[in-house]
Coordinates of C-alpha atoms in Angstrom, one line a residue:
X15 CA 22.1 10.1 -2.8
X16 CA 24.8 7.3 -2.1
X17 CA 26.8 9.5 0.3
X18 CA 23.9 11.0 2.5
X19 CA 24.1 10.0 5.9
X20 CA 21.4 10.3 8.6
X21 CA 23.5 13.0 10.3
X22 CA 23.7 15.0 7.1
X23 CA 20.1 15.2 7.2
X24 CA 19.4 16.5 10.8
X25 CA 19.8 19.8 11.9
X26 CA 22.6 20.5 14.8
X27 CA 21.3 19.5 18.2
X28 CA 18.5 17.2 16.8
X29 CA 19.1 14.2 19.0
X30 CA 19.0 16.7 22.1
X31 CA 16.0 18.7 21.5
X32 CA 14.3 15.3 20.4
X33 CA 15.3 13.7 23.9
X34 CA 14.0 16.9 25.5
X35 CA 10.7 16.8 23.5
X36 CA 10.0 13.0 24.6
X37 CA 11.0 13.7 28.3
X38 CA 8.4 16.5 28.4
X39 CA 5.7 14.2 27.1
X40 CA 5.6 11.0 29.5
X41 CA 2.5 9.9 28.0
X42 CA 3.9 9.5 24.6
X43 CA 3.2 11.4 21.3
X44 CA 2.2 9.8 17.9
X45 CA 4.3 9.9 14.9
X46 CA 2.3 12.3 12.8
X47 CA 2.3 14.8 15.6
X48 CA 5.8 14.4 16.7
X49 CA 6.8 15.3 12.6
X50 CA 4.6 18.2 12.7
X51 CA 6.4 19.4 16.2
X52 CA 9.9 19.0 14.4
X53 CA 8.7 20.4 11.3
X54 CA 8.1 23.6 13.6
X55 CA 11.4 23.3 15.8
X56 CA 13.5 22.7 12.6
X57 CA 11.9 24.7 9.6
X58 CA 14.8 23.8 7.4
X59 CA 15.0 20.0 8.0
X60 CA 13.5 17.1 6.1
X61 CA 10.6 17.0 8.4
X62 CA 9.2 20.3 7.3
X63 CA 9.4 19.7 3.5
X64 CA 6.7 20.7 1.6
X65 CA 3.7 18.1 1.4
X66 CA 6.0 16.3 3.7
X67 CA 2.6 14.0 5.3
X68 CA 1.0 13.8 1.7
X69 CA 3.7 13.2 -0.9
X70 CA 4.3 9.2 -0.5
X71 CA 8.2 9.4 -1.0
X72 CA 8.5 12.4 1.1
X73 CA 6.7 10.8 3.7
X74 CA 8.6 7.5 3.4
X75 CA 11.8 9.3 3.9
X76 CA 10.7 11.5 6.8
X77 CA 9.3 8.4 8.7
X78 CA 12.2 6.2 8.4
X79 CA 14.5 9.0 9.0
X80 CA 12.6 9.6 12.1
X81 CA 12.4 5.8 13.3
X82 CA 16.0 5.4 12.4
X83 CA 17.0 8.3 15.0
X84 CA 14.6 7.1 17.3
X85 CA 16.3 3.6 17.2
X86 CA 19.5 4.9 17.4
X87 CA 19.0 7.0 20.3
X88 CA 17.2 4.4 22.2
X89 CA 20.2 2.2 22.1
X90 CA 22.7 5.3 23.3
X91 CA 20.6 5.5 26.0
X92 CA 21.2 1.9 27.5
X93 CA 23.9 3.4 29.8
X94 CA 21.5 5.5 31.4
X95 CA 18.8 2.6 32.0
X96 CA 16.5 4.5 29.3
X97 CA 14.9 3.4 25.9
X98 CA 12.8 4.7 23.6
X99 CA 9.1 3.0 22.7
X100 CA 9.0 3.5 18.7
X101 CA 5.6 2.9 17.3
X102 CA 3.4 4.7 15.2
X103 CA 0.6 5.2 17.6
X104 CA 3.2 6.2 20.5
X105 CA 7.0 7.3 20.8
X106 CA 7.8 7.7 24.4
X107 CA 10.8 7.6 26.6
X108 CA 10.8 4.8 29.2
X109 CA 13.0 3.1 32.0
X110 CA 14.9 0.6 30.0
X111 CA 13.3 -2.7 30.8
X112 CA 15.2 -5.8 32.5
X113 CA 16.3 -8.6 30.4
X114 CA 18.0 -11.9 30.6
X115 CA 21.8 -12.1 30.6
X116 CA 22.7 -13.8 27.2
X117 CA 19.2 -13.7 25.7
X118 CA 18.4 -11.4 22.6
X119 CA 15.1 -11.3 21.5
X120 CA 15.2 -10.6 17.3
X121 CA 13.6 -7.0 16.5
X122 CA 13.1 -7.2 12.8
X123 CA 11.5 -3.8 12.5
X124 CA 14.3 -2.2 14.8
X125 CA 17.0 -4.1 12.2
X126 CA 15.0 -2.6 9.3
X127 CA 15.4 0.9 10.5
X128 CA 18.9 0.8 11.5
X129 CA 19.9 -0.4 8.3
X130 CA 20.5 3.3 6.4
X131 CA 20.6 1.3 3.0
X132 CA 17.1 0.9 2.9
X133 CA 16.4 4.8 2.9
X134 CA 19.1 5.4 0.3
X135 CA 17.7 2.6 -1.9
X136 CA 13.8 3.0 -1.8
X137 CA 12.9 5.7 -4.9
X138 CA 9.5 6.9 -5.8
X139 CA 8.7 4.0 -8.1
X140 CA 9.3 1.8 -5.0
X141 CA 6.9 3.5 -3.1
X142 CA 4.3 3.8 -6.2
X143 CA 4.5 -0.1 -6.5
X144 CA 3.6 -0.5 -2.8
X145 CA 0.7 1.9 -3.2
X146 CA -0.2 0.3 -6.4
X147 CA -0.5 -3.0 -4.7
X148 CA -3.0 -1.3 -2.1
X149 CA -5.1 0.4 -5.1
X150 CA -5.8 -3.4 -6.2
X151 CA -6.7 -5.2 -3.2
X152 CA -10.0 -6.9 -2.8
X153 CA -11.6 -3.9 -1.4
X154 CA -11.2 -0.3 -2.4
X155 CA -9.5 1.5 0.4
X156 CA -8.0 5.2 0.3
X157 CA -4.4 4.6 -0.1
X158 CA -3.5 7.2 2.7
X159 CA -6.1 5.7 5.1
X160 CA -4.1 1.8 4.3
X161 CA -1.0 3.2 4.8
X162 CA -1.7 4.7 8.1
X163 CA -3.6 1.9 9.1
X164 CA -0.6 -0.7 8.2
X165 CA 1.5 1.8 10.2
X166 CA -0.6 1.8 13.4
X167 CA -0.7 -2.4 13.0
X168 CA 3.0 -2.4 12.0
X169 CA 2.3 -5.2 9.6
X170 CA 4.2 -6.4 6.4
X171 CA 2.7 -5.4 3.2
X172 CA 1.0 -7.4 2.0
X173 CA -0.6 -9.1 4.9
X174 CA -3.4 -11.6 5.5
X175 CA -6.6 -11.0 7.3
X176 CA -5.2 -13.8 9.9
X177 CA -2.4 -11.5 10.5
X178 CA -4.5 -8.8 10.9
X179 CA -6.7 -10.5 13.5
X180 CA -3.8 -11.9 15.5
X181 CA -2.3 -8.3 15.5
X182 CA -5.6 -6.8 16.7
X183 CA -5.8 -9.0 19.4
X184 CA -2.1 -8.0 20.4
X185 CA -2.5 -4.3 20.3
X186 CA -6.1 -4.7 22.2
X187 CA -4.2 -6.3 25.1
X188 CA -1.4 -3.6 25.0
X189 CA -3.6 -0.6 24.8
X190 CA -6.8 -1.2 26.1
X191 CA -7.8 1.2 29.2
X192 CA -8.7 -1.6 31.4
X193 CA -5.0 -2.9 30.9
X194 CA -3.6 0.8 31.5
X195 CA -3.6 2.1 28.1
X196 CA -5.2 5.5 26.8
X197 CA -8.8 5.8 25.3
X198 CA -7.3 7.6 22.1
X199 CA -4.7 4.9 21.2
X200 CA -7.3 1.9 21.5
X201 CA -9.6 4.2 19.4
X202 CA -6.9 4.2 16.7
X203 CA -6.3 0.6 16.7
X204 CA -10.2 0.2 16.4
X205 CA -10.1 2.5 13.7
X206 CA -7.1 0.7 11.9
X207 CA -8.5 -2.5 12.3
X208 CA -11.7 -1.7 10.4
X209 CA -9.7 -0.2 7.5
X210 CA -7.9 -3.3 7.2
X211 CA -10.6 -5.9 7.6
X212 CA -12.2 -3.7 4.7
X213 CA -9.1 -4.4 2.5
X214 CA -8.2 -7.7 3.6
X215 CA -11.6 -9.4 4.6
X216 CA -12.5 -10.7 7.9
X217 CA -10.5 -14.1 9.2

């Protein structure tokens, strides 16, 4: 297990095909839809493993591998003035945003997904403990719904009602149709908010 590398898990030409797929979808694609497309394109890959979207450890491994590759590829596109927006709700290829020389904004999620040791060391028991924490929450919420809602909000586990509310406001600003967002995205945000409120309570 310790000698497994990301490239060893990826079929030949994977990054080029992934980039072509994203370039053909300027409005982006959600993570689950992307995994399904990759499973069709690469039937012998991790993304096509049996029950990959249902079995907790398989889902974690596919999710982490995909986001690792997306962040890595986004970094490699810097010279082409391109970047990849990496979010469970929408993954898309964008012109790279300008920055201020000398100022680097920390991105804990990017750092997490680029740390391949996280993939190597996370085992079935770790994922089960995470899910067990979900099951013991103050309100009963199906674990698959709760996991997906956390993915949409990109919140740490566990979180608080206050964190959920703050993140909801931020996502509404980002995805509301009046701000140039898409109706499907704001619907997904609203649905995830209801699930997280049911679990954590209202702030």
